[in-house]
Every structure is written in C-alpha cells, then in structure tokens.
Coordinates of C-alpha atoms in Angstrom, one line a residue:
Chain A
X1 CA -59.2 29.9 5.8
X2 CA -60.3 29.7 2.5
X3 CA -60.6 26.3 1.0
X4 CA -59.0 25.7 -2.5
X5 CA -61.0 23.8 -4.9
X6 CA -59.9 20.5 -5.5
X7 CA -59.8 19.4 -8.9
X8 CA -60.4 15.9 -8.9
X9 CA -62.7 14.1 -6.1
X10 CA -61.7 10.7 -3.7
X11 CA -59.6 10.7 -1.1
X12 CA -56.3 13.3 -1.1
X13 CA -53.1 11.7 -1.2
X14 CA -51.6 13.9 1.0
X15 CA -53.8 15.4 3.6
X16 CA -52.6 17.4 6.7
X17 CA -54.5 19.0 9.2
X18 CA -53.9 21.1 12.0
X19 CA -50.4 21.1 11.8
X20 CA -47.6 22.5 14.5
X21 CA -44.3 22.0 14.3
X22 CA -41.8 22.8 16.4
X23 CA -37.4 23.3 16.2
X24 CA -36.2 22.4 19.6
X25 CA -38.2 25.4 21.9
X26 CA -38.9 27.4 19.2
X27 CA -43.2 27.5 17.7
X28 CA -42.8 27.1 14.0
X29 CA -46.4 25.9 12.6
X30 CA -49.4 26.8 14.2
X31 CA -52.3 25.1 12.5
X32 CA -51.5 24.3 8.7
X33 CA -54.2 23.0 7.0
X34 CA -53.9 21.3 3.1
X35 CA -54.1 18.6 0.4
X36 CA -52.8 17.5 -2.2
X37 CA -54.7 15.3 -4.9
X38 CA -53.5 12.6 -7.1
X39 CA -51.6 13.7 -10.2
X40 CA -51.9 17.4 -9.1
X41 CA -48.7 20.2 -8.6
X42 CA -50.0 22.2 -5.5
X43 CA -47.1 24.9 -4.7
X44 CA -47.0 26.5 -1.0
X45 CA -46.1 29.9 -1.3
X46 CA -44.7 32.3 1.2
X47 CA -42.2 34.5 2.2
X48 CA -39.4 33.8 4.1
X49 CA -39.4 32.1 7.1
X50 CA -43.0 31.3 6.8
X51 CA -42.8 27.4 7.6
X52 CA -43.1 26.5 4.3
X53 CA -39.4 24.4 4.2
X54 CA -40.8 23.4 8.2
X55 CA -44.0 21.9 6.4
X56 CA -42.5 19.6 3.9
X57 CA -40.1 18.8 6.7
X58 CA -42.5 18.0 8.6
X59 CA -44.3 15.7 6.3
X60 CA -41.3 13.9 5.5
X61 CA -40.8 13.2 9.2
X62 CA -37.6 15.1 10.1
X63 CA -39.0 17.8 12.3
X64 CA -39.1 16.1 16.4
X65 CA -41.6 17.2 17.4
X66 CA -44.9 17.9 15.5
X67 CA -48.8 17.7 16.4
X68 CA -52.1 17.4 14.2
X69 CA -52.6 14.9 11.7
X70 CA -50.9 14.1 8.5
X71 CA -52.3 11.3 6.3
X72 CA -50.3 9.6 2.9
X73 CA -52.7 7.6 0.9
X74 CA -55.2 7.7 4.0
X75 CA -52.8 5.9 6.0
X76 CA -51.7 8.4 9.3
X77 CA -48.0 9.3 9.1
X78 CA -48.0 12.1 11.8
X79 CA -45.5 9.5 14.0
X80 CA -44.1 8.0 11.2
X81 CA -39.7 8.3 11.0
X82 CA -38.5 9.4 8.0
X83 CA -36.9 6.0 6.2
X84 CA -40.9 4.3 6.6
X85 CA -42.4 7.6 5.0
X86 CA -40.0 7.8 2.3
X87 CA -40.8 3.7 1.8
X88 CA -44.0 4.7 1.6
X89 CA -43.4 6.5 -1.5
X90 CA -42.6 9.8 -0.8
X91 CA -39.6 11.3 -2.2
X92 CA -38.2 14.9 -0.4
X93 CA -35.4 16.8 -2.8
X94 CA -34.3 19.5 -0.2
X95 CA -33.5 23.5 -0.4
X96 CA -30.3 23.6 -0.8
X97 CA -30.1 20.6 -2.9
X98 CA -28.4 17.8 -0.5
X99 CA -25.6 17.0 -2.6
X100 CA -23.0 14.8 -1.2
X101 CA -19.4 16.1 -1.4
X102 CA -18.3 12.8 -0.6
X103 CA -20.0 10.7 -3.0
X104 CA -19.1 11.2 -6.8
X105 CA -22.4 11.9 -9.4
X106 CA -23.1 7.9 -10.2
X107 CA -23.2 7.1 -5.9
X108 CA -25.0 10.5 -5.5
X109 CA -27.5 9.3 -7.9
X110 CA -28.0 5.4 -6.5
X111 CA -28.1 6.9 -2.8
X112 CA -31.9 6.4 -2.3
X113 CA -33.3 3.2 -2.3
X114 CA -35.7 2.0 -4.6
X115 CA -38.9 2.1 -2.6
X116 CA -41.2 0.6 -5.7
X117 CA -41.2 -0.6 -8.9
X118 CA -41.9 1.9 -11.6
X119 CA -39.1 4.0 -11.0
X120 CA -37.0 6.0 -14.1
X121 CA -34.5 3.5 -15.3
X122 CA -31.0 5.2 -15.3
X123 CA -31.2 5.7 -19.6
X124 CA -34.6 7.2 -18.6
X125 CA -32.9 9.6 -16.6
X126 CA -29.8 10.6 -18.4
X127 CA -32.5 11.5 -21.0
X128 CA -34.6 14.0 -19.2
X129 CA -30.6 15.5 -17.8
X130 CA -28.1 14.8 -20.4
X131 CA -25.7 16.9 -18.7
X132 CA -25.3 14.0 -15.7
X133 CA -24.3 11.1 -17.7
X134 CA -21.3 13.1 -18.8
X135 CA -19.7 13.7 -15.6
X136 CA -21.3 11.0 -13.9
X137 CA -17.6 10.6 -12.0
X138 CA -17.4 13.9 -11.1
X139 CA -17.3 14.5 -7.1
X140 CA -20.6 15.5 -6.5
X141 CA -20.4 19.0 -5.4
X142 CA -17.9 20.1 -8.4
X143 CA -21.0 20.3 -10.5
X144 CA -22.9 23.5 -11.2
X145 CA -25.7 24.7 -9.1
X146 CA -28.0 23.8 -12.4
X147 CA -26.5 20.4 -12.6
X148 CA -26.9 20.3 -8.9
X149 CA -30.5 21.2 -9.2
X150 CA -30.6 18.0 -11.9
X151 CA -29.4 15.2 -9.9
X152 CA -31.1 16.7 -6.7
X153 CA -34.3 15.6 -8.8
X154 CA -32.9 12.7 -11.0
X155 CA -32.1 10.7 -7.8
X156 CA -35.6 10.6 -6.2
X157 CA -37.4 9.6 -9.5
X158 CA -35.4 6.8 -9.7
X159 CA -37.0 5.2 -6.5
X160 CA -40.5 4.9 -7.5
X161 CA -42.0 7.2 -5.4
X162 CA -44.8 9.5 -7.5
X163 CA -45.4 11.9 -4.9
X164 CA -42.8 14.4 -4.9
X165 CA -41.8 17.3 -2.7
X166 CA -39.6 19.9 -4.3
X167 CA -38.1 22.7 -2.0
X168 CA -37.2 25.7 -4.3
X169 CA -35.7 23.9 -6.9
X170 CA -35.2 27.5 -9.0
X171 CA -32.8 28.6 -5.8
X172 CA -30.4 31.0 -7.2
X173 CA -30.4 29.3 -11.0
X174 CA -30.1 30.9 -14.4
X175 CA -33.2 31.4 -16.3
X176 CA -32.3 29.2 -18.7
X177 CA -32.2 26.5 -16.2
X178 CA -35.1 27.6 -14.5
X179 CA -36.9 27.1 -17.8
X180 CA -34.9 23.5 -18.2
X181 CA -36.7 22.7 -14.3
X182 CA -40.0 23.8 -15.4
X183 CA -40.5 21.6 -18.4
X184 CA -39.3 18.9 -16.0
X185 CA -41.9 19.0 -13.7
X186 CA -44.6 19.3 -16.5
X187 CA -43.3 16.3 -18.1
X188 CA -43.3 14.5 -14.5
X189 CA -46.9 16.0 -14.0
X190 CA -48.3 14.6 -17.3
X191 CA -46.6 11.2 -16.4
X192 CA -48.7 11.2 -13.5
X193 CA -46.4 12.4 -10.7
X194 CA -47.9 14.3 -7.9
X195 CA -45.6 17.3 -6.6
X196 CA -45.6 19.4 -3.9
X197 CA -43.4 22.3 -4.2
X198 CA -42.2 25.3 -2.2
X199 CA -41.5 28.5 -4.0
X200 CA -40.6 31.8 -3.4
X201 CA -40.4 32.5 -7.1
X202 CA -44.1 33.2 -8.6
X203 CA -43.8 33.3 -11.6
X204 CA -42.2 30.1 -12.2
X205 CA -44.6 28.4 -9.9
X206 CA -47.5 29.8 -12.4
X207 CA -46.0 28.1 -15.4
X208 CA -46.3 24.3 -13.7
X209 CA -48.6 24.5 -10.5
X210 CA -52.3 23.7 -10.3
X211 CA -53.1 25.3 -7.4
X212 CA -51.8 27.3 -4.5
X213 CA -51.6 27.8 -0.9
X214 CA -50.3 30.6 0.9
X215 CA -47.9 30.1 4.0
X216 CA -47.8 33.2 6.6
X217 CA -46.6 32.8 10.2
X218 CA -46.9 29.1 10.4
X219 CA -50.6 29.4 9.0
X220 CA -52.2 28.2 5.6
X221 CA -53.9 31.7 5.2
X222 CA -55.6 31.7 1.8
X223 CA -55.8 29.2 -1.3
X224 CA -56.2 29.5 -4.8
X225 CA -56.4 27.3 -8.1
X226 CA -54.1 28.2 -11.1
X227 CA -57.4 29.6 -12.7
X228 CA -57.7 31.9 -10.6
X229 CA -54.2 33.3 -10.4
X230 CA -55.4 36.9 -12.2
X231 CA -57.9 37.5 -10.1
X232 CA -55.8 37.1 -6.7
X233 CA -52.9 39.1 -8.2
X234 CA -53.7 41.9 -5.7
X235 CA -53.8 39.8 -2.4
X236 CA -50.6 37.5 -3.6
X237 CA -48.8 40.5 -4.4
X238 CA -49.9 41.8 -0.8
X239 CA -49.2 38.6 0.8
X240 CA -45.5 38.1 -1.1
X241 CA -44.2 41.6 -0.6
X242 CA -43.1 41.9 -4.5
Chain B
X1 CA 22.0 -3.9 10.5
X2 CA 20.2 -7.2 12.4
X3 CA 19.2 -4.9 15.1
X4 CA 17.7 -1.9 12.3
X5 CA 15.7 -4.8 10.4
X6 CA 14.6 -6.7 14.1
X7 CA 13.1 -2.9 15.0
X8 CA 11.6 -2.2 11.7
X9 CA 9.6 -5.5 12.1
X10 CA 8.5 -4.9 15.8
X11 CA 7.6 -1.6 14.1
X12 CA 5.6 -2.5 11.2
X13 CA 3.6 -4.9 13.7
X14 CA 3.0 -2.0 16.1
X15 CA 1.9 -0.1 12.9
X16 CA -0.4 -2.8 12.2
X17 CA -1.8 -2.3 15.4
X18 CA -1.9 1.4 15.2
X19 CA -3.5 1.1 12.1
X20 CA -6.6 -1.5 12.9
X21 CA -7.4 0.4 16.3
X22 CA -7.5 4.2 14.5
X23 CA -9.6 3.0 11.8
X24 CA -12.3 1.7 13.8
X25 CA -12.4 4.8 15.7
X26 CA -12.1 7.0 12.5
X27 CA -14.7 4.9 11.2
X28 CA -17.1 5.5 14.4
X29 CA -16.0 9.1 14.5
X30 CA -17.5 9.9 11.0
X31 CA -20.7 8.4 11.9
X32 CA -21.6 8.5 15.5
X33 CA -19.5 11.8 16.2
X34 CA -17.9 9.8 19.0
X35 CA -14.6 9.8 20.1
X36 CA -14.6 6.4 21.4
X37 CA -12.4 5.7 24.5
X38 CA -13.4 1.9 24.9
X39 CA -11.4 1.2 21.8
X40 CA -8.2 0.2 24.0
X41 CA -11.0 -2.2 26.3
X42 CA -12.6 -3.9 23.5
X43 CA -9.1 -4.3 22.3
X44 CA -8.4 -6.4 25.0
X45 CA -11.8 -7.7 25.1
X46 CA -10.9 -9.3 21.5
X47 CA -7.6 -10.7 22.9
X48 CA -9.6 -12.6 25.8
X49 CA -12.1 -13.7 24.0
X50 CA -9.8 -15.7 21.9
X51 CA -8.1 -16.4 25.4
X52 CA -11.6 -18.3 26.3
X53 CA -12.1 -19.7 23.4
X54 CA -9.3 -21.7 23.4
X55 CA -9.2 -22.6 27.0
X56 CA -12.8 -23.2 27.6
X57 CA -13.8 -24.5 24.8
X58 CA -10.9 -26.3 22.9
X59 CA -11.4 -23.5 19.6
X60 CA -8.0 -22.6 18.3
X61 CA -6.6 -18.9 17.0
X62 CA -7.7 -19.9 13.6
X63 CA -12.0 -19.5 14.4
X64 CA -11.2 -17.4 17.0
X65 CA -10.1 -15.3 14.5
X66 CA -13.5 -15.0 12.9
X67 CA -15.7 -15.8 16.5
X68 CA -13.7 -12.9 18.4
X69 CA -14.6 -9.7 15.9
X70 CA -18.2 -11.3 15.9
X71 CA -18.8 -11.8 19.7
X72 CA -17.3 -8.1 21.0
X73 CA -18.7 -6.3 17.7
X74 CA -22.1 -7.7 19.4
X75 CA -21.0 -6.5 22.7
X76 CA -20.5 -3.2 21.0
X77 CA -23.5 -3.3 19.5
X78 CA -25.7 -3.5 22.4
X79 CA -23.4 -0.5 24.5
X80 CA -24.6 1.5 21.3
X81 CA -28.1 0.8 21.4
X82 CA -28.7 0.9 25.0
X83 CA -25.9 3.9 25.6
X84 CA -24.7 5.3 22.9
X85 CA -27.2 6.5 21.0
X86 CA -28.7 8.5 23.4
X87 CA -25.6 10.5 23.4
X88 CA -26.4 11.7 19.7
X89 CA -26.4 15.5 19.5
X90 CA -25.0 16.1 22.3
X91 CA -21.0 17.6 22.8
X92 CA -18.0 15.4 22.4
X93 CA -17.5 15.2 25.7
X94 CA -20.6 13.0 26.8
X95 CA -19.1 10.5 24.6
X96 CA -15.4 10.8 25.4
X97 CA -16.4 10.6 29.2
X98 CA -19.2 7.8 28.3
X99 CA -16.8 5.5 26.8
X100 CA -14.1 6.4 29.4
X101 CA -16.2 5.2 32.6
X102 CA -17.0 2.0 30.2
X103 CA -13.1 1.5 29.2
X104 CA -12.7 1.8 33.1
X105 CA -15.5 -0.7 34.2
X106 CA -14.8 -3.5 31.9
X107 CA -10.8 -3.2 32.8
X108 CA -11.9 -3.2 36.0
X109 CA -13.9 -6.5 36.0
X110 CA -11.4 -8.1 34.0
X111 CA -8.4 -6.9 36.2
X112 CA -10.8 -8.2 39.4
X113 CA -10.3 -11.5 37.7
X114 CA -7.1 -11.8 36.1
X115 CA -5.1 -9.8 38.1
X116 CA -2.5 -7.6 35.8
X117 CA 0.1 -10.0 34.4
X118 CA -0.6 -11.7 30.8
X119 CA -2.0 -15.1 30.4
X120 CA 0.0 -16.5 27.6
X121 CA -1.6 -17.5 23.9
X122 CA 0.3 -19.9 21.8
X123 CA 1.1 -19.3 18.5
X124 CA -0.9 -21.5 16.1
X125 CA 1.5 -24.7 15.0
X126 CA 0.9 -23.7 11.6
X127 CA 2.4 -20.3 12.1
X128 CA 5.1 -21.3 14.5
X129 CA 8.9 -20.8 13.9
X130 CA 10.5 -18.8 11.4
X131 CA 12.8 -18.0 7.8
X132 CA 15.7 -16.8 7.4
X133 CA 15.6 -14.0 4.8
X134 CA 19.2 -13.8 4.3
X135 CA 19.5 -10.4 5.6
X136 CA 17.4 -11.2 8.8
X137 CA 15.4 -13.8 10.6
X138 CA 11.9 -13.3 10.5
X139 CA 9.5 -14.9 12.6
X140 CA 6.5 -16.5 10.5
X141 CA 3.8 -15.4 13.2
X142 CA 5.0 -11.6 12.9
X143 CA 5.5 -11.4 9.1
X144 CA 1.2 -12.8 8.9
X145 CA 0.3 -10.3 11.7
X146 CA 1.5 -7.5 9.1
X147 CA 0.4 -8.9 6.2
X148 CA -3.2 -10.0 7.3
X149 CA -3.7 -6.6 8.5
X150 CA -2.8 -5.4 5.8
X151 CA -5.3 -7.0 3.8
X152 CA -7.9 -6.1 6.6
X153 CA -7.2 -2.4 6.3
X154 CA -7.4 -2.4 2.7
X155 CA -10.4 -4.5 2.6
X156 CA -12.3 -2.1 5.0
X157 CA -10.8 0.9 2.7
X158 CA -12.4 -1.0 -0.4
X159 CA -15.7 -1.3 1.8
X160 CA -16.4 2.6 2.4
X161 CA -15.0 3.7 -0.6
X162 CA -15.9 1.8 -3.2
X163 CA -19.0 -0.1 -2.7
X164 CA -22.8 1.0 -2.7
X165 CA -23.0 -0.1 1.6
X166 CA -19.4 2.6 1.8
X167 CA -21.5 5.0 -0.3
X168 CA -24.6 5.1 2.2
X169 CA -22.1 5.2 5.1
X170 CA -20.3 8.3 3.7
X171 CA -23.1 10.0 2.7
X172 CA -24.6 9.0 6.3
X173 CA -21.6 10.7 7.7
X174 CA -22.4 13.7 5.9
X175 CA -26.1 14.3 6.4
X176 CA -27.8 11.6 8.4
X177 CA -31.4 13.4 8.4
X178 CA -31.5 13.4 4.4
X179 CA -30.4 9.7 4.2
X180 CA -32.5 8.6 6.6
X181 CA -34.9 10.8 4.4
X182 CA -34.3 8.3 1.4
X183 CA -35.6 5.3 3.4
X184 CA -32.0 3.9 4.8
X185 CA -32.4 3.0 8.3
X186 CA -29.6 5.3 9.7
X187 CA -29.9 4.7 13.2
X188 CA -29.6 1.0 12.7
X189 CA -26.4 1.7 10.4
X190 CA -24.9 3.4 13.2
X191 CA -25.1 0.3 15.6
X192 CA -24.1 -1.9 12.4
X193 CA -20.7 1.1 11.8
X194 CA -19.9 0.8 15.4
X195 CA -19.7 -3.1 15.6
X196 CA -17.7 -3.0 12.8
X197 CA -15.4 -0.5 14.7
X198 CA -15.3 -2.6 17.6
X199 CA -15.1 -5.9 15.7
X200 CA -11.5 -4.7 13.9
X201 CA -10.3 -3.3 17.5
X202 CA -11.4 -7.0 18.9
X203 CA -9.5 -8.6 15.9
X204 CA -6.3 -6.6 16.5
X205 CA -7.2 -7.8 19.7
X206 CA -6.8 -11.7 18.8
X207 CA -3.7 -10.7 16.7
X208 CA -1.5 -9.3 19.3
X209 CA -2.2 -12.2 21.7
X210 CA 0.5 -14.8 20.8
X211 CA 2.9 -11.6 20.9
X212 CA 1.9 -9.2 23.8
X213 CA -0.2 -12.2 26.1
X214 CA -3.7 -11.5 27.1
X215 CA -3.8 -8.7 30.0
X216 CA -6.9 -7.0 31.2
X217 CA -4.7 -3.5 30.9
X218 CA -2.9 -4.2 27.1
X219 CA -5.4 -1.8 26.2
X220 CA -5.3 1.3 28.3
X221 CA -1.6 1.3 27.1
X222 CA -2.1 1.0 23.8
X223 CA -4.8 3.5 23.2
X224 CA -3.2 6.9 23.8
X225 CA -0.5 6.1 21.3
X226 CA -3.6 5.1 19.1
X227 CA -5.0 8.7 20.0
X228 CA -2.2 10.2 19.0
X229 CA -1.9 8.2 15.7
X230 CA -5.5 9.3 15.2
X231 CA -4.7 13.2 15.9
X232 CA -1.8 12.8 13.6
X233 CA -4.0 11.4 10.3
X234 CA -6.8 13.4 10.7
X235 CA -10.3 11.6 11.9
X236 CA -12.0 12.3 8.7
X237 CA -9.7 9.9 6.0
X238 CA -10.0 5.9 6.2
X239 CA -6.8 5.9 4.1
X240 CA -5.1 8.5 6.5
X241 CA -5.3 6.2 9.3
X242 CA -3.9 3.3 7.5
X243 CA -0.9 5.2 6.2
X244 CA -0.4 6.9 9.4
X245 CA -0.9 3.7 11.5
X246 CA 1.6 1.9 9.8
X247 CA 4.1 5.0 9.2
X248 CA 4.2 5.8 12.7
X249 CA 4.9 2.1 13.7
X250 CA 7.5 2.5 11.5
X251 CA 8.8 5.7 12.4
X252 CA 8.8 4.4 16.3
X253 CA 11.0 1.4 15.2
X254 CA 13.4 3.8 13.7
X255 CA 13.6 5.8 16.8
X256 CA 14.6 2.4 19.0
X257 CA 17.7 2.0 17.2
X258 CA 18.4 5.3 16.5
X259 CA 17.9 7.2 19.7
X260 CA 16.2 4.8 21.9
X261 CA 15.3 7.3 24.8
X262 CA 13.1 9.2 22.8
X263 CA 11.3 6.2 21.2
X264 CA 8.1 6.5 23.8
X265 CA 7.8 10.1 23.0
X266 CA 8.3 10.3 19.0
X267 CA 4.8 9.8 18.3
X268 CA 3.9 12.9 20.8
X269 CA 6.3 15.1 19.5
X270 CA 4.7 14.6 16.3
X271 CA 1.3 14.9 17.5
X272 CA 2.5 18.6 18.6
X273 CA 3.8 19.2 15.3
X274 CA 1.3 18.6 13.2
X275 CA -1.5 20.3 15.4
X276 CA 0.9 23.5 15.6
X277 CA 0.9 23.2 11.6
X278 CA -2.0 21.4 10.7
X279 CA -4.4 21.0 13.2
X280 CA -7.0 19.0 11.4
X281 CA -4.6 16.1 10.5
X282 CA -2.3 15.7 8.0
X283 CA -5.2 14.0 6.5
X284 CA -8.3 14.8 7.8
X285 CA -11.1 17.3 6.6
X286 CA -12.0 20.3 8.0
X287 CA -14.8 19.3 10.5

C-alpha cells in the first residue's frame, strides 16, 4: 500500500491499523490501514460496498465484532462501545442522515450530549444553517433532504467534539446545497476541526479534502494528498468506475 | 340511574387500571421490543409489597405508595440486566415466552405461600367513607384511585413527550445504535425504561389493594384484558394507551348495565374489530 504523506508531523489523531470488520458471518474489512492528522479533512473514497460506511462504523464502535488496532488521540479504542468513543470526542453524522421522526428539529438538535466544552453555541449554529432556526418545531423528518443534511451536521458540532466523521453528506442533494455543505466543512476545517469523510462524489470531495484514501474490497489500496489529485486522475478514475 | 353511575365508577377505576398496566408495557415495548408478560406478576408484586409493608413493618398505604413502585421497579431492574437484555435482537417470542415462565414462577412462589384467596388491605383512614354527590354516592377511596392515576398517566405522558430525558427515550426507541452513538448510555436506559414500566404496574398494584385484596393470581386475570387494551391502542402511542385504558374501562361499565352477559367479552370483540380494520391500533404506528 502506498503511504499518503502526512502533512503535519506528531502523533495522528486518528490512527487505525489492520483493520477487519465483520456484519454478523459476513467478512467486511480485511486489513485497512490509515490516519488522520490534527486539523486535516482526509476523505475515503470508494465505490460501493467497499467498507467505507463499515470503517467509520467501525471507528465509532457500532460494528460487533472488529480486530486490529484503532487508536483516538493515542489512546486504543479498538474495544471501546460507542457512548465512551463519542465522549471521547468523536462525533459520527451517519449516511442516511439519522433524523428522528419522532423528535421535532429543536430535540433533534439537543439529542447528543455535550461531550466538551467548546462546542457551537445554538446562535452559532443557526448562523452557519439559517434555514433551522425557522422551523425549529417542525417534526424532524418533514424537512428537506438539504435541511436534513444541515441538522444532521448542526447537532454534532454542538457537543464539542472536533473530530468529525461525515458519511456522504452530498447523498442525493441539489448542487446548490452541495455547494452550501462544502463551504461548511471549509469553515469547520479552518476553525480547526478534523473531518473524516466518506464520499462517493469526487469532485466535491476535491473542493474540501486534504488528502485521500482509496477503499476497494475492505482494503486501503492506494493514498493520495490533494496535491496530487491531477496526477492520479487516471488510477482514481480506474479505481471509481466514472 | 344509581346502578348506570355505580358501573361507570367501577368502570373508570378498571380504566385506571387498564390504563397504568398498558403504558408500562407500551412504554417497554418501544424500547426493549418486549412484549412483557410479567406485567400482570409485578402487578401483584406491587400489591404485596404494600401488603408487607404494612404488616411487617407498621408502614401505611401512604409510603407504600412511593416504597412499592421503588422496591419492584428494582426487582425489574435486575430481571432486565441479568435476563432481559440478552434477549435483544432476538424475535418476540423469546421475550413473550421469557417473561411468561417468570409471570408463572413468581405466581407460583407467592401462591406456594398465600394460597389463592386475598389478604385484605385497609383503606387509609384518611380516605375512608364517602360523599354523596346528589346524583350518586361515591366512595372517597375510588374517586382518588381515578384521579391519582390520572395525574400519573399524564405525568408519564409529559415525561416522554415533552422533556429532554422523553426526547432521548424516543429517539432511543427509534435508533438505539445512533444514540448510543452520541454518548447516551442506551443499554443502561433500557434497565432505567423498564423499571419505570414495572414501577407504574407495581403502583397500580398498591392502588387496587384496598379494592380487589392482595392475591398472588390478581394479576394473571388482569393482564389479558390489559393485552387486549394494549392490541386495541396500538403499542407505539403513550397517549393511545391512556385514552384506550380509561375508554375501555368505561365502555366495560356500560356493558354491565346494559347487557351484562356480554360484559367479559366487550373488550375482545373489540380487539377483533379493530385488528380486522386496523391492525396496528387505533393508535399505534406502523412497526
């Protein structure tokens, strides 16, 4: 496997090694192998069914059974449940987006604890998404898939956490909001935030990530930073199928 | 007319009943996917525990009340952590048959001792007697059993639906892995939802003692009609089962002094209609 450049030196903040995963009988990781540095956006990419959703479940501790080692802030996590790794700072907005249709927007919103101080204060949020603090008692799933998307992300950066994993937040969106999710995660980035993200979707991936790894068959296969994007057109190309 | 109003009361307290008992189980339904069958024996459990109380150790109804709810939702808690929650996952059945052989074991042990006839429960002094409403006598002790529940229903209502601790329950209910996700200890809400469960079947439990006397098998009787009410509402509301608790108390008063043979059935016969209509409840979500 090639190794991606790292871009700034010390200790990772996330760090996994030899990872396997498994649902119930079924083999889903076989060895993945990455890290994530402080402050960085490192995107998996893959096609589908590749084990990229698998791996950020599996960091966040909701996959039974898994093997290898993955270490938050040097500290081993690999056994961890899910509510201590999420205490520990990390904060998991799901495909699909995890809306409740129980809860309206506001409970939606104060579901996750706050795990640290430092969080976004609720005017700092209804700033960066507008559109919640108008329908704030809305039933959570009446909003739009955009809107959604919003709260999805508003309600983990309320916590504290600063390392955030973000699966496919562009799922099935309109450009436009695409665009809107983009300068999100830049703005998160330059406050510091460190963000793992899936994505299936290239192109938006080039506009925020730093660097990349590809996902094939429950591997890590290759790895490249942002700067090197043109040059490994050809092989991503290969490797996405588009 | 006397006889109408004396059944409507005898209803409305049955309702009350009804209403405590299904939502505890809709409450542990939503959350532990359970259909729990040891309702009807920590029911009784409640009603003997007040029983003790007060003939062991001198405490009246009135900290029973409180000591009763507390002492079985414990109990309850430790059948979910050491039983229970292994069942997670797994089909309905496990559960249904899991809480059966426990319904059947602690009725058991409590029938080994006590035989099957009640053990009478006094009426606390200050609730003793009754007034005369003009257009029927009502006795004080029945009139608090309908309001206090009552209030106990709408209190639990208020609980899940409108407070931040209801909000992390619901959304539990929904999608356990993504709460537990957010760093709320889900399996340890679970124990916490199911003593609560068991602590308002328990406090029904103390309520029906100084009318129905403490029997190990007050119960198993009880229970299917609470099924039933439970089928009827839908498993998925917390205000269904109020409403239909206290509706179908109602509506099985009515039946006593309207047509008196069919007044063990009514509740059945509705069951059957509303699955042939609506089979999730006339309340209830689609699961």
């Amino acid at each position: 496997m090639a190794e991606a450049p790292a871009k700034t030196t010390g200790a990772p903040v996330l760090s996994v090694q030899n990872l396997e995963a498994w649902y119930g009988e079924s083999h889903i990781l076989h060895g993945i192998n990455f890290n994530v540095n402080a402050g960085e956006v490192v995107t998996l990419l893959g096609r589908n069914g590749a084990g990229k959703t698998t791996t950020l479940k599996s960091v966040m501790g909701i996959i039974g059974k898994r093997t290898g080692s993955i270490r938050f802030n040097n500290e081993d996590i690999t056994r961890t449940s899910s509510d201590k790794i999420a205490r520990m700072g990390v904060a998991f907005c799901p495909e699909e987006r995890g809306i409740f249709a129980s809860l309206d927007v506001r409970e939606n919103l104060l579901l996750p604890p706050i795990v640290r101080p430092g969080g976004l204060s609720l005017d700092q949020i209804f700033e960066l998404f507008p559109n919640l603090k108008e329908r704030l008692n809305s039933q959570g799933t009446k909003l739009s898939g955009g809107e959604q998307q919003m709260l999805a992300i508003a309600r983990i950066l309320r916590t504290g956490a600063r390392f955030l994993m973000l699966d496919e937040p562009t799922e099935g969106l309109a450009p436009v909001i695409i665009q809107q999710i983009g300068h999100t995660i830049a703005r998160l980035k330059s406050e510091g935030f460190t963000i793992l993200l899936v994505e299936q979707n290239f192109r938006f991936a080039a506009t925020v990530a730093d660097r990349y790894y590809i996902v094939e068959h429950g591997k890590v296969i290759d790895g490249f930073a942002n700067s090197e994007l043109q040059a490994n057109m050809d092989k991503l190309h290969t490797y996405l199928g588009v | 007319m006397q006889a109408l109003y004396a059944q409507l009361l005898v209803g409305l307290i049955n309702g009350s009943f009804y209403a405590l008992l299904s939502l505890g189980l809709a409450v542990i339904f939503g959350m532990l996917n359970i259909i729990n069958f040891a309702h009807g024996a920590l029911y009784m459990m409640g009603a003997f525990c007040a029983y003790f109380l007060l003939n062991l150790a001198g405490i009246g109804y009135w900290p029973a009340l409180i000591i009763a709810p507390i002492v079985v939702g414990i109990f309850g808690m430790i059948l979910e952590r050491t039983m229970l929650q292994w069942l997670s996952g797994l089909d309905h059945l496990y559960g249904l048959l899991l809480t059966f052989g426990i319904a059947l074991i602690v009725q058991g042990v409590f029938q080994n001792y006590f035989g099957s006839s009640g053990l009478p429960y006094a009426i606390p002094d200050e609730l003793k007697g009754g007034m005369n409403l003009g257009f029927m006598f009502l006795p004080i002790y029945r009139g608090w059993v309908v309001v206090f529940s009552l209030i106990v229903c709408l209190a639990t209502w208020y609980l899940i639906e409108k407070t931040r601790l209801g909000a992390n329950l619901r959304a539990a209910t929904e999608n356990p892995t993504l709460v537990r996700a957010f760093g709320i200890n889900v399996p340890r809400m679970i124990t916490l939802t199911y003593g609560l469960g068991v602590g308002l079947a328990a406090l029904a439990g103390v309520l029906s003692a100084p009318i129905n006397q403490v029997r190990p098998l007050m119960g198993a009787d009880l229970i299917i009609v609470v099924f039933a009410v439970v089928v009827i509402g839908g498993m998925g509301s917390i205000m269904g089962s109020i409403i239909t608790g206290f509706s179908l108390g109602v509506i099985e008063g009515l039946t006593k002094y309207f047509y008196p043979e069919a007044s063990n059935t009514v509740v059945f016969v509705l069951m059957v209609l509303v699955l042939l209509v609506k089979p999730t409840g006339l309340t209830g979500r689609a699961a």
